[in-house]
Short mmCIF file of C-alpha atoms in Angstrom, two decimals:
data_model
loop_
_atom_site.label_atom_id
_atom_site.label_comp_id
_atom_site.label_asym_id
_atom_site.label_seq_id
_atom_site.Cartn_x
_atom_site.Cartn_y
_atom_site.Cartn_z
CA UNK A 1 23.59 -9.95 0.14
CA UNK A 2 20.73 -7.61 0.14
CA UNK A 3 20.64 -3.81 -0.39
CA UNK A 4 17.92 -1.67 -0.14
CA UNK A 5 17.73 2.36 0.50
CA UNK A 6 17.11 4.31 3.98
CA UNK A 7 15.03 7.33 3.63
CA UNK A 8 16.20 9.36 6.98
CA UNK A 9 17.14 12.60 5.81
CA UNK A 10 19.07 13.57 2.70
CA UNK A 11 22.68 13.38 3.76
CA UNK A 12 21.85 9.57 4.88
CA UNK A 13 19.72 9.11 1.77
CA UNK A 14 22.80 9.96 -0.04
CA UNK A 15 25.33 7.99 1.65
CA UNK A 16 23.09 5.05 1.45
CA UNK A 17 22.49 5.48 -2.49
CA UNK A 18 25.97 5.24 -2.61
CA UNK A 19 26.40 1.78 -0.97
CA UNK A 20 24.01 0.50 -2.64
CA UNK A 21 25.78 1.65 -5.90
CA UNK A 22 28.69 -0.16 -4.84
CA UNK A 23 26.94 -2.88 -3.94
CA UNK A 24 24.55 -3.70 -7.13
CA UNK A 25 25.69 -6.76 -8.78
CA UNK A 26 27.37 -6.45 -12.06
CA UNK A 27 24.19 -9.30 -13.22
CA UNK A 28 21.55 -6.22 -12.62
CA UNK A 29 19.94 -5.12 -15.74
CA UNK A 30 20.16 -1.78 -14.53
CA UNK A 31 18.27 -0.43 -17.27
CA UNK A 32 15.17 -2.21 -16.32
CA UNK A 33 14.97 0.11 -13.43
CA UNK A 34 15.66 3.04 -15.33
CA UNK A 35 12.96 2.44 -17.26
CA UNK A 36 10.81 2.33 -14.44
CA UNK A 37 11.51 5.55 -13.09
CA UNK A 38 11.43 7.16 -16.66
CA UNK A 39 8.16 5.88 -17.17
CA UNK A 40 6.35 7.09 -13.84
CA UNK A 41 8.12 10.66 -14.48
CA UNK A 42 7.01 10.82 -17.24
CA UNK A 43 3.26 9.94 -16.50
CA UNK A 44 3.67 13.14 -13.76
CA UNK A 45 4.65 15.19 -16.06
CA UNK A 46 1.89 14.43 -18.75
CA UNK A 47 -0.71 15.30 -15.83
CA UNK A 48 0.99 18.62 -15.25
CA UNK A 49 0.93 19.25 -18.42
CA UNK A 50 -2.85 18.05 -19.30
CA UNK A 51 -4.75 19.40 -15.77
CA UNK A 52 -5.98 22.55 -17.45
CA UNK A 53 -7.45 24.72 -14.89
CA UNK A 54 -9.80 27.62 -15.34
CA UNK A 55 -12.44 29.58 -14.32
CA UNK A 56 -16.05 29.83 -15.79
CA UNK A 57 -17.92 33.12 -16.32
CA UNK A 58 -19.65 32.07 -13.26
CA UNK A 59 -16.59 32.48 -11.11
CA UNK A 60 -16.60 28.44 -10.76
CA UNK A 61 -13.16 26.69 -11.01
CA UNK A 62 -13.28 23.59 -13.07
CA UNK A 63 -10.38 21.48 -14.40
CA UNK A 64 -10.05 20.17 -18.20
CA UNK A 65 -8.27 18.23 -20.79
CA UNK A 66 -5.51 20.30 -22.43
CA UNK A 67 -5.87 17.35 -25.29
CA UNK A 68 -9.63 17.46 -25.48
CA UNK A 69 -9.02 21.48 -25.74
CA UNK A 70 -6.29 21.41 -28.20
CA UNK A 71 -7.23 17.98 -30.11
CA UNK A 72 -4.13 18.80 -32.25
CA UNK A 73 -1.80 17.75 -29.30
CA UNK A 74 -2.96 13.92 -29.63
CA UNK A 75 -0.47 12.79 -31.59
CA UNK A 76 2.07 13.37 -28.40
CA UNK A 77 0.69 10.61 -26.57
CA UNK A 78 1.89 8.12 -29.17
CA UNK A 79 4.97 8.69 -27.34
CA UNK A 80 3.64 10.21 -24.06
CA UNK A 81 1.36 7.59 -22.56
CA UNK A 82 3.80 5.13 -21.34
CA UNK A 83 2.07 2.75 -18.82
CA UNK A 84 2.77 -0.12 -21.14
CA UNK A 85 6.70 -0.12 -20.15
CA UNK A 86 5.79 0.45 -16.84
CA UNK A 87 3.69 -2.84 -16.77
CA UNK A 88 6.58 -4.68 -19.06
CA UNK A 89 8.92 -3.93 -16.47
CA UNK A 90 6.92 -5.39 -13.73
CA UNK A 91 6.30 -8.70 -15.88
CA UNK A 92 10.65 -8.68 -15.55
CA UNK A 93 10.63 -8.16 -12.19
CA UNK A 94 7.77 -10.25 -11.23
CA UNK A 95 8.85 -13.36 -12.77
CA UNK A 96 12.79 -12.83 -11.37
CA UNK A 97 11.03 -12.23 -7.69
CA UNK A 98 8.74 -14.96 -7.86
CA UNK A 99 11.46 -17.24 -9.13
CA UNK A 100 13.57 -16.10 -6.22
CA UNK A 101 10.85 -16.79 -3.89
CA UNK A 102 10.41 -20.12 -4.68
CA UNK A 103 13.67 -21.27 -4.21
CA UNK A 104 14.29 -20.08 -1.09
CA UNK A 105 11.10 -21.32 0.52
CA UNK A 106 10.56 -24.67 -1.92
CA UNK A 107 7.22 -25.69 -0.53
CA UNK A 108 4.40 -23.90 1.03
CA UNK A 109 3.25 -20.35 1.26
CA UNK A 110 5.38 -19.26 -1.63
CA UNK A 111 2.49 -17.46 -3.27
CA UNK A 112 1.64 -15.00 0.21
CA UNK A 113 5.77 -14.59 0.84
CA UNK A 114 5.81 -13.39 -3.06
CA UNK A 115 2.10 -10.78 -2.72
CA UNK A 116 4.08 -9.73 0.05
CA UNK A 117 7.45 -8.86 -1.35
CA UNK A 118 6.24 -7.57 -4.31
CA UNK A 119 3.38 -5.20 -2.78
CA UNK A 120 4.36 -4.11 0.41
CA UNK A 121 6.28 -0.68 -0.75
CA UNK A 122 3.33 -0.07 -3.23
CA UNK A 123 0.03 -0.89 -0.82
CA UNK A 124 1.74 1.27 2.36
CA UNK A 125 2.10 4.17 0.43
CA UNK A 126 -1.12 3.82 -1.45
CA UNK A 127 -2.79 3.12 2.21
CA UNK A 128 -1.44 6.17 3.34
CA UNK A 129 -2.20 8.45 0.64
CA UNK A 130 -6.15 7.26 1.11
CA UNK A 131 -6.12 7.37 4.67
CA UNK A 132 -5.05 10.78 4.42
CA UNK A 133 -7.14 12.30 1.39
CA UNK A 134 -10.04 10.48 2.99
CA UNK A 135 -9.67 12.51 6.27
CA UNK A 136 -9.42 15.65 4.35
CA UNK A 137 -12.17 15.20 2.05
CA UNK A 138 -14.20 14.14 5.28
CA UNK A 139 -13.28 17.18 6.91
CA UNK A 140 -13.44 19.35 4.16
CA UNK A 141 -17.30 18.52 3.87
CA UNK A 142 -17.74 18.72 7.64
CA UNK A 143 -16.66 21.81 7.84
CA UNK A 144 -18.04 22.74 3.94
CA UNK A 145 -14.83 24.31 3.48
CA UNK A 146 -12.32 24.37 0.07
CA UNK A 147 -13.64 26.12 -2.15
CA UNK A 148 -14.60 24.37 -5.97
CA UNK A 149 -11.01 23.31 -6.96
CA UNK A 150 -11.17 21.67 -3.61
CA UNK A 151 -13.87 19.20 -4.39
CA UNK A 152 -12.73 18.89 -8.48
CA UNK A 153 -9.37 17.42 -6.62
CA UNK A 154 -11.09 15.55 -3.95
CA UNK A 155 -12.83 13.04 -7.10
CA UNK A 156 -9.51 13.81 -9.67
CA UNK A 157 -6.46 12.84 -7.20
CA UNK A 158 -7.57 9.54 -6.50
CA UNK A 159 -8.05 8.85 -10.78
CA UNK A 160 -4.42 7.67 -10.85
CA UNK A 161 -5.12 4.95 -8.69
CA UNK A 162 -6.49 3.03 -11.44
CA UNK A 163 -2.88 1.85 -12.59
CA UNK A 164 -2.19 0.10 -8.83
CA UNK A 165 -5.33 -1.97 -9.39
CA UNK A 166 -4.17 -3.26 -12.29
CA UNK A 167 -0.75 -3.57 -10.98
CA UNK A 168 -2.35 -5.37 -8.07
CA UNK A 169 -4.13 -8.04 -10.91
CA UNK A 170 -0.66 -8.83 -12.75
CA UNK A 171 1.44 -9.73 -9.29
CA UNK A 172 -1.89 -11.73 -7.90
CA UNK A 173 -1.78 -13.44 -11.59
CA UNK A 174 1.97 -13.74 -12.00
CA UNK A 175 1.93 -17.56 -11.15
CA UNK A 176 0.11 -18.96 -13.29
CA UNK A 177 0.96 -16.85 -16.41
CA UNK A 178 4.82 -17.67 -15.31
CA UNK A 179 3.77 -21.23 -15.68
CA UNK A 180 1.79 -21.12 -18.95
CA UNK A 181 5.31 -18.53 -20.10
CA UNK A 182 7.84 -21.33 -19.22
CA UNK A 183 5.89 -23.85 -21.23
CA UNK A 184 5.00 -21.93 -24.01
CA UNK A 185 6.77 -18.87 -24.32
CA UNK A 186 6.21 -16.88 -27.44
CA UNK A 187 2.76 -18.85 -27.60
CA UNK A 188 1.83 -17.46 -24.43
CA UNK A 189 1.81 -13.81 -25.16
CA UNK A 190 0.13 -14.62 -28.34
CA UNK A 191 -2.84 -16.35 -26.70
CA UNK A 192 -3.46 -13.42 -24.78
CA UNK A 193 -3.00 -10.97 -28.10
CA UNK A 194 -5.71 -12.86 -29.71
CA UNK A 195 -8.25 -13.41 -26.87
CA UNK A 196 -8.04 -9.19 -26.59
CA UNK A 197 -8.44 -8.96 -30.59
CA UNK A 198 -11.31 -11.61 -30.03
CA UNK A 199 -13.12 -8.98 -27.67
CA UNK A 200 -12.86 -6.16 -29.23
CA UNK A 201 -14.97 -8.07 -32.31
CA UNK A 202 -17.27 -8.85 -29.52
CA UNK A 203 -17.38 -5.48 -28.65
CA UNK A 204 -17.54 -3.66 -31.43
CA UNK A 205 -18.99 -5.90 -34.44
CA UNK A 206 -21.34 -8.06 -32.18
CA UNK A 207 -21.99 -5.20 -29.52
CA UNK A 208 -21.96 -7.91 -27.00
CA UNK A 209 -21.88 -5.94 -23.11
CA UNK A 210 -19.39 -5.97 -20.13
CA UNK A 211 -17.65 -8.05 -22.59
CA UNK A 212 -15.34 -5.79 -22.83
CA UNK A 213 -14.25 -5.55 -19.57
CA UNK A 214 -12.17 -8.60 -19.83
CA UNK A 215 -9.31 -6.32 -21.92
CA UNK A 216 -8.64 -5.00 -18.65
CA UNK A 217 -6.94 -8.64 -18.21
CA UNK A 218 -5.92 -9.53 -21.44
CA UNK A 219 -4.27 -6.55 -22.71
CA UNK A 220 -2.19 -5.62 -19.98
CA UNK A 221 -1.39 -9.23 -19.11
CA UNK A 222 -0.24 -9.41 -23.21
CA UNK A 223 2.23 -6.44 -22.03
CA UNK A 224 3.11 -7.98 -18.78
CA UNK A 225 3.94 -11.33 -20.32
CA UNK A 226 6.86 -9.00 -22.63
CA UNK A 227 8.34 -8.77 -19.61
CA UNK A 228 8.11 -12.82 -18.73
CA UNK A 229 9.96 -13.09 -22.03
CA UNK A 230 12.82 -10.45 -21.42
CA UNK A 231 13.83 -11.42 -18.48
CA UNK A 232 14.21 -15.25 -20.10
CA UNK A 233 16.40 -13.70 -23.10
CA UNK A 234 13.80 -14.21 -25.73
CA UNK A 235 12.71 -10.54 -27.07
CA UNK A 236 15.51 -11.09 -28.95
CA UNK A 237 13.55 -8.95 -32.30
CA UNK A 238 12.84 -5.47 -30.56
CA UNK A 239 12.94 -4.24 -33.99
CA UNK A 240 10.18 -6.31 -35.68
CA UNK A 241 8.45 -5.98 -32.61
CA UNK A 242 7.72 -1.89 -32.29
CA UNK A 243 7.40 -2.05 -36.45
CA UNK A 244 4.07 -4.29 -35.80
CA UNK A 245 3.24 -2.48 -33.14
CA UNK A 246 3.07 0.92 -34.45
CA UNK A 247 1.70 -0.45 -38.08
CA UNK A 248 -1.15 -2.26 -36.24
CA UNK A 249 -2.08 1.19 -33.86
CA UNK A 250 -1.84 2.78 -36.86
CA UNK A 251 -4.22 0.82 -39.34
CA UNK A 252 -6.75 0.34 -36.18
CA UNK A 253 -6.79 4.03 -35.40
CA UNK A 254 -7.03 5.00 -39.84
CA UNK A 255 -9.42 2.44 -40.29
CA UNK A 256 -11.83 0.86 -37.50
CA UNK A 257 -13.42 2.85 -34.59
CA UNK A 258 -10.37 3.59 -32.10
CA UNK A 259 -9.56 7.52 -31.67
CA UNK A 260 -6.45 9.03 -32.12
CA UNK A 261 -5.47 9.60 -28.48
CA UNK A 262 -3.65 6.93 -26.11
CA UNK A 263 -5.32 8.29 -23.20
CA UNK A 264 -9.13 8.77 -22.39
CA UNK A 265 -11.02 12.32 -23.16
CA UNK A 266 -13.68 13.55 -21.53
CA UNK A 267 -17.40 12.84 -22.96
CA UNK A 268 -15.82 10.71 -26.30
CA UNK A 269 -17.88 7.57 -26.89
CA UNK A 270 -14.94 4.98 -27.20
CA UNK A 271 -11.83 5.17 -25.49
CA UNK A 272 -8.50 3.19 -25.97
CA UNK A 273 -7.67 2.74 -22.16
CA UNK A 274 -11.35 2.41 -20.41
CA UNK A 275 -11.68 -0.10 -21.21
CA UNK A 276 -8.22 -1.17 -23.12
CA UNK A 277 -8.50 -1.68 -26.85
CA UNK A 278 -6.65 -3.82 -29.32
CA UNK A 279 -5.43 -0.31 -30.61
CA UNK A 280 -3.87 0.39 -26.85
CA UNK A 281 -2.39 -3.36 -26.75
CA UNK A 282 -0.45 -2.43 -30.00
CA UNK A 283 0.61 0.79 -29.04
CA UNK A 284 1.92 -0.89 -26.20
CA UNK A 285 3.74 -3.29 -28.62
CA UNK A 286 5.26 -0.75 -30.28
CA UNK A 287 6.63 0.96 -26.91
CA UNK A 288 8.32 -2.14 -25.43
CA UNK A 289 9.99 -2.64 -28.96
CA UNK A 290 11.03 1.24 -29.16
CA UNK A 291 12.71 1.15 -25.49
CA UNK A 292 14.43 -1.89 -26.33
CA UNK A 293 16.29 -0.98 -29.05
CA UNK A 294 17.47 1.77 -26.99
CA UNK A 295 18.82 -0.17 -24.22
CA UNK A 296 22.38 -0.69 -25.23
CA UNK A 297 23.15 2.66 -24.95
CA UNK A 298 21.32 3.35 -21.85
CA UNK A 299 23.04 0.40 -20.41
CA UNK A 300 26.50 2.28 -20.90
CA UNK A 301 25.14 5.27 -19.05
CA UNK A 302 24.12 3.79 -16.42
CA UNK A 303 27.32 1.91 -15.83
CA UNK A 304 28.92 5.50 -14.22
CA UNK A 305 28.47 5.23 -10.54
CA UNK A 306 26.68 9.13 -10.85
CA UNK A 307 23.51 7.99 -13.19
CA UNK A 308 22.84 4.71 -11.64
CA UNK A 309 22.28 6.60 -8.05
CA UNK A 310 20.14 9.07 -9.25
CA UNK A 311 18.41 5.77 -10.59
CA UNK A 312 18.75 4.38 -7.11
CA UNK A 313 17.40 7.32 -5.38
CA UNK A 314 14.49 8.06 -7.88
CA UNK A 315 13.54 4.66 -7.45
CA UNK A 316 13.30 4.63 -3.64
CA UNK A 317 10.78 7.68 -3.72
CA UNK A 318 9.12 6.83 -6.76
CA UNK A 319 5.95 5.70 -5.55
CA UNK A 320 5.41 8.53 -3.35
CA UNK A 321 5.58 10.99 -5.77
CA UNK A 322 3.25 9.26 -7.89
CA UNK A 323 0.37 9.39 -5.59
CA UNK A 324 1.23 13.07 -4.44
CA UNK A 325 1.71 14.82 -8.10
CA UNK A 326 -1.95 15.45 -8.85
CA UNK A 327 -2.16 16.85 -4.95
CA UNK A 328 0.81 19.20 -5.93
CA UNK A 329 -0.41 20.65 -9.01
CA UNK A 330 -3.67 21.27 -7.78
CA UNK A 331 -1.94 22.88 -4.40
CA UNK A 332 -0.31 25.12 -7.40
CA UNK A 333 -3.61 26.23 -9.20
CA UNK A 334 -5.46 26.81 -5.76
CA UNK A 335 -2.84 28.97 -4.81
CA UNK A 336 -2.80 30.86 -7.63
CA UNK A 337 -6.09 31.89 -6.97
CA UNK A 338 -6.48 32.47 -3.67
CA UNK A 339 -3.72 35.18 -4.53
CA UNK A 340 -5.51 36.40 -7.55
CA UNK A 341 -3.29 35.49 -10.44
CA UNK A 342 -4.87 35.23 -13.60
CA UNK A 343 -5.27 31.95 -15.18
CA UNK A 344 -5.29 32.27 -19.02
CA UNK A 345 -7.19 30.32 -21.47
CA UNK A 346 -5.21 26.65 -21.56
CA UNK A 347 -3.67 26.47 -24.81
CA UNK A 348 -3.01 30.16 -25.31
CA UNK A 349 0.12 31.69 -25.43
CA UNK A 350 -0.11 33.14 -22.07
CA UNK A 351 -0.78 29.43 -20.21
CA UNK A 352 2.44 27.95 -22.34
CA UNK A 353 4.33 30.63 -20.93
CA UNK A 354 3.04 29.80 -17.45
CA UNK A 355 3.69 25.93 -17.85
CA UNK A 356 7.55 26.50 -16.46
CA UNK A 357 7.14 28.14 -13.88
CA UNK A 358 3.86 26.00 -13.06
CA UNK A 359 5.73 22.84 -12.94
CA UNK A 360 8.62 24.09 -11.39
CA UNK A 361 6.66 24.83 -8.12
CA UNK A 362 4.87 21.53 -8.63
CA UNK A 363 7.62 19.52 -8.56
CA UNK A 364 9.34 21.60 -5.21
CA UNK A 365 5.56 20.45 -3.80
CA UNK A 366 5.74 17.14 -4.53
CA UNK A 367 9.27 17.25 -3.19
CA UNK A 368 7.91 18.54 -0.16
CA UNK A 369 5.15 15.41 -0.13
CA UNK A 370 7.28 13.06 -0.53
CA UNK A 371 9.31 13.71 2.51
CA UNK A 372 6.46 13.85 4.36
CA UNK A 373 5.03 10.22 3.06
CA UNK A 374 8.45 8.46 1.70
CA UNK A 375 9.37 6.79 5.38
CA UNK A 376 5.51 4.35 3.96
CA UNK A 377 7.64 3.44 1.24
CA UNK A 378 10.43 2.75 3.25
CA UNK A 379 11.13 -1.57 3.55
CA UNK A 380 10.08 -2.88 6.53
CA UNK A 381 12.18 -4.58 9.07
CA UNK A 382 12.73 -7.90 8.44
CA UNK A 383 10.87 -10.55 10.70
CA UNK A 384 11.93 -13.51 12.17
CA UNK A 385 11.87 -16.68 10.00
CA UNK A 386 8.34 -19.28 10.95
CA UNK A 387 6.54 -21.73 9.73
CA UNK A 388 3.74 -20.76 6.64
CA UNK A 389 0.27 -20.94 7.75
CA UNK A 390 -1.68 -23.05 5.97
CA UNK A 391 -4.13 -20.64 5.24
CA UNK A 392 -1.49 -17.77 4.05
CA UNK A 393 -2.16 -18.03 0.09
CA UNK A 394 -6.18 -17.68 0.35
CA UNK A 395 -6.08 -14.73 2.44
CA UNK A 396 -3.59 -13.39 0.44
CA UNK A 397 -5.65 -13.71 -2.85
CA UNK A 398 -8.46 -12.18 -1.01
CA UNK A 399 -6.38 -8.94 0.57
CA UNK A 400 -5.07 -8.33 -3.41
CA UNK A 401 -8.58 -8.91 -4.42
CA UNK A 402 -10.07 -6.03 -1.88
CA UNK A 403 -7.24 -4.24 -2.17
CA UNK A 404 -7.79 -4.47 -6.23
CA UNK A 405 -11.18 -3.48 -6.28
CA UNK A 406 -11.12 -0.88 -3.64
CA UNK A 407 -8.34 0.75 -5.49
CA UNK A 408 -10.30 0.72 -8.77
CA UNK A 409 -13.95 1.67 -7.49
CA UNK A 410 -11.79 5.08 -5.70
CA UNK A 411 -10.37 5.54 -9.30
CA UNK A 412 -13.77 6.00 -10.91
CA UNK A 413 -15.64 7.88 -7.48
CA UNK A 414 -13.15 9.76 -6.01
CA UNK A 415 -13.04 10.93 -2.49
CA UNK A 416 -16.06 13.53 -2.81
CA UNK A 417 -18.63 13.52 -1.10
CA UNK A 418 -17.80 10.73 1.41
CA UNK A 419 -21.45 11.03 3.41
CA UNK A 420 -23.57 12.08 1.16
CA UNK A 421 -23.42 8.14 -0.79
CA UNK A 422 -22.22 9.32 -4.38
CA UNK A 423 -21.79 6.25 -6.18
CA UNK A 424 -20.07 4.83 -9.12
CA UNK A 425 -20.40 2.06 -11.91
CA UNK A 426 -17.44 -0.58 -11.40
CA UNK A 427 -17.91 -2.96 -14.33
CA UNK A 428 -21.10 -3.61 -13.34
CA UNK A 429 -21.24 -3.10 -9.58
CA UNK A 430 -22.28 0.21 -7.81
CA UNK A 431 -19.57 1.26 -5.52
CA UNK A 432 -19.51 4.31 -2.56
CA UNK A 433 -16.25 5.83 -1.61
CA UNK A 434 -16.39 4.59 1.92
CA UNK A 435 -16.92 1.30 0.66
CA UNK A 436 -14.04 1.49 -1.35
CA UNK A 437 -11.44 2.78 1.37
CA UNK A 438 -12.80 0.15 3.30
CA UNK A 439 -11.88 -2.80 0.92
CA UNK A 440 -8.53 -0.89 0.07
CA UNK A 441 -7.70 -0.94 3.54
CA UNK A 442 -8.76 -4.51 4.62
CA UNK A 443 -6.95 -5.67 1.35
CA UNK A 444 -3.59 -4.15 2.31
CA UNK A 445 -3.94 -5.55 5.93
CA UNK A 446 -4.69 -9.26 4.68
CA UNK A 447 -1.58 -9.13 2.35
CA UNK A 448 0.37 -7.87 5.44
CA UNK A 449 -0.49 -10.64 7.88
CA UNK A 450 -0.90 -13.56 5.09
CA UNK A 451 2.86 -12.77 4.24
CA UNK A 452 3.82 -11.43 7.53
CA UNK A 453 4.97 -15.41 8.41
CA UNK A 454 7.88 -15.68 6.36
CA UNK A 455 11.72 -13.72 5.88
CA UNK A 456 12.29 -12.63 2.00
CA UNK A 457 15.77 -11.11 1.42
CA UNK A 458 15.58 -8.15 -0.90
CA UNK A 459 18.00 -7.58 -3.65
CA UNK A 460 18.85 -4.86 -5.96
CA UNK A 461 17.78 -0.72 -5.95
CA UNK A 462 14.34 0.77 -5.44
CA UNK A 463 11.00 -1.04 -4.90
CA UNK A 464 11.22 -3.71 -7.58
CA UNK A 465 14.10 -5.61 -6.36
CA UNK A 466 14.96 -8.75 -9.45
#
């Protein structure tokens, strides 16, 4: 039987958590979804923690690194810049969903019914929170209102977006790469671990361009594919795994030309994550091997009925919060001074004894967002059962693909200046902001109606049902 969560209010939020506590199967690998929600919280909290604001002689308002400022604090994200788990546990869920998929429809328009499943409770949010910070950031020029931390946020809120578009890639790829998994396991992943090793020599010893652009695939498909093999049994070494991991990150970063931090900096010449090095694809080795030899005991946790519903209710809201955090802490910082409170120099004593109470009032913000936005990431009502359309799986590779790119080009311009054509380089297209909500929103609406022909039952807690 299915179970999923109702977001009307927090009494029924509650009760509901608790059915669906009693109903998870004792099969669930509970700590899969743990893992989830640990993994987005702790990418919020990182962004707290890095958005240094301050104020120039000038009076302007700008908004830094903390790492960049305090270079000594790289180390952290070793441990700290977790997208790799996030994308392992989608390569688990993706191959469970897809497999789940196909045997209940066994013949056409399997691939639309599974975009569909899998993306509607991460495009209606995401559709929301641009529909919403592109009407501000419309008005706010109108009406040439805001302030300088108001335009800063208008082109930094929209930077996180950059994970869904590569979210978006590994469900539209998840197929095929199931496929090539189930003949080849082990062989698989390794294929894809030496075509991104292969581009960074490209890159970097044969300084061949937009080559290496393609780590965007193969590196986070290499992590993704981890999760094709846990959920058949097979990371059975966790061990040997995160030992390779973290001595390859570490010989790449001592010896050849990958910096020390996880995550990009502002103005450094080669970043691990834009695009993704072989350094990144290690660390993210060494990740999915650290949280797996950590699962047993998280597994025992999670088997009182109190942990697994905070699990269940994290996981219903999850989403949300993601795309609202930056809006929060920025909400924080303007109000601090439009009511005059100092901001001291990030790094100094002062601003660590502000962080706190700073993220405190972020996260009762965010709290505040997300039960204003959570009824988008709410499931849908289910539709009557028809016939697939013939034509369901091409549109449905073309919504993920304008959804995909439209996501990604609003990463890299923001929502700033929305009439005045400010453009950006996406690999090596120009791309406007309007352009970009447009193909974000015409992508979500093809996915919708391409999948909109068929009845999927959802299983398990939170938006990545197995």
């Amino acid at each position: 039987m299915g179970i999923g969560i109702r977001t009307r209010g927090t009494r029924s939020t509650h009760m509901d958590a608790v059915a669906v506590t009693a109903a998870t199967p004792a099969t669930r690998d509970r700590y899969m979804d743990l893992l989830r929600v640990a993994s987005l919280a702790t990418v919020v909290l990182g962004h707290w923690l890095m958005a240094a604001v301050s104020v120039g002689a000038d009076g302007t308002a700008g908004v830094g690194n903390l790492l960049a400022i305090r270079p000594g604090l790289q180390p952290l994200t070793w441990v700290l810049q977790v997208m790799p788990v996030f994308f392992f546990v989608g390569g688990f869920s993706h191959a469970l969903s897809y497999r789940s998929v196909s045997r209940k429809l066994a013949g056409r328009g399997v691939y639309a019914a599974f975009l569909r499943a899998r993306l509607q409770r991460l495009l209606r949010p995401t559709a929301v929170f641009v529909v919403v910070w592109g009407a501000g950031a419309l008005i706010q020029q109108l009406t040439d209102s805001g302030g300088d931390l108001a335009g800063v946020a208008a082109r930094l809120v929209a930077q996180p977006l950059w994970f869904i578009g590569i979210y978006l890639a590994m469900v539209a790829f998840t197929p095929p790469l199931l496929r090539l998994h189930e003949r080849c396991g082990w062989w698989a992943f390794a294929g894809l671990v030496g075509a991104a090793a292969a581009v960074d020599v490209l890159r970097f010893a044969g300084g061949v361009p937009y080559v290496p652009f393609l780590n965007f695939a193969f590196v986070w498909l290499a992590v993704h594919q981890l999760g094709f093999l846990r959920a058949d049994g097979k990371l059975t070494r966790p061990a040997l795994l995160a030992v390779a991991g973290l001595a390859g990150a570490a010989v790449l970063v001592a010896f050849g030309p990958y910096p020390l931090s996880m995550v990009g900096m502002p103005g450094e010449r080669i970043s691990n994550m834009a695009p993704p090095t072989f350094a990144l694809l290690c660390h993210g080795m060494w990740l999915v091997g650290a949280v797996e030899l950590l699962r047993k005991p998280a597994a025992r946790l999670l088997e009182r009925p109190r942990a697994w519903r905070a699990v269940v209710v994290a996981n219903g809201i999850a989403m949300t919060a993601f795309l609202w955090h930056l809006t929060a802490m920025l909400g924080v910082y303007a109000v601090m001074l439009a009511a005059g409170l100092g901001l001291p120099a990030p790094g100094s004593g002062a601003w660590w004894a502000q962080v706190p109470p700073r993220m405190a009032v972020a996260a009762g913000l965010t709290a505040a967002l997300v039960a204003l936005f959570r009824r988008a990431e709410r499931p849908p009502a289910a539709r009557p059962p028809a016939p697939p359309a013939r034509w369901s799986g091409p549109v449905a590779a073309l919504g993920v693909a304008l959804a995909l790119f439209g996501v990604l080009g609003l990463s890299i311009v923001g929502f700033g200046g929305l009439l005045e054509g400010h453009t950006a380089v996406l690999i090596a297209v120009r791309i406007t902001a309007p352009t970009a909500v447009a193909m974000a929103l015409a992508g979500w609406a093809l996915v919708e109606a391409a999948g909109g022909t068929v009845r999927i039952r959802r299983t398990g807690a939170g938006t990545h049902p197995h």
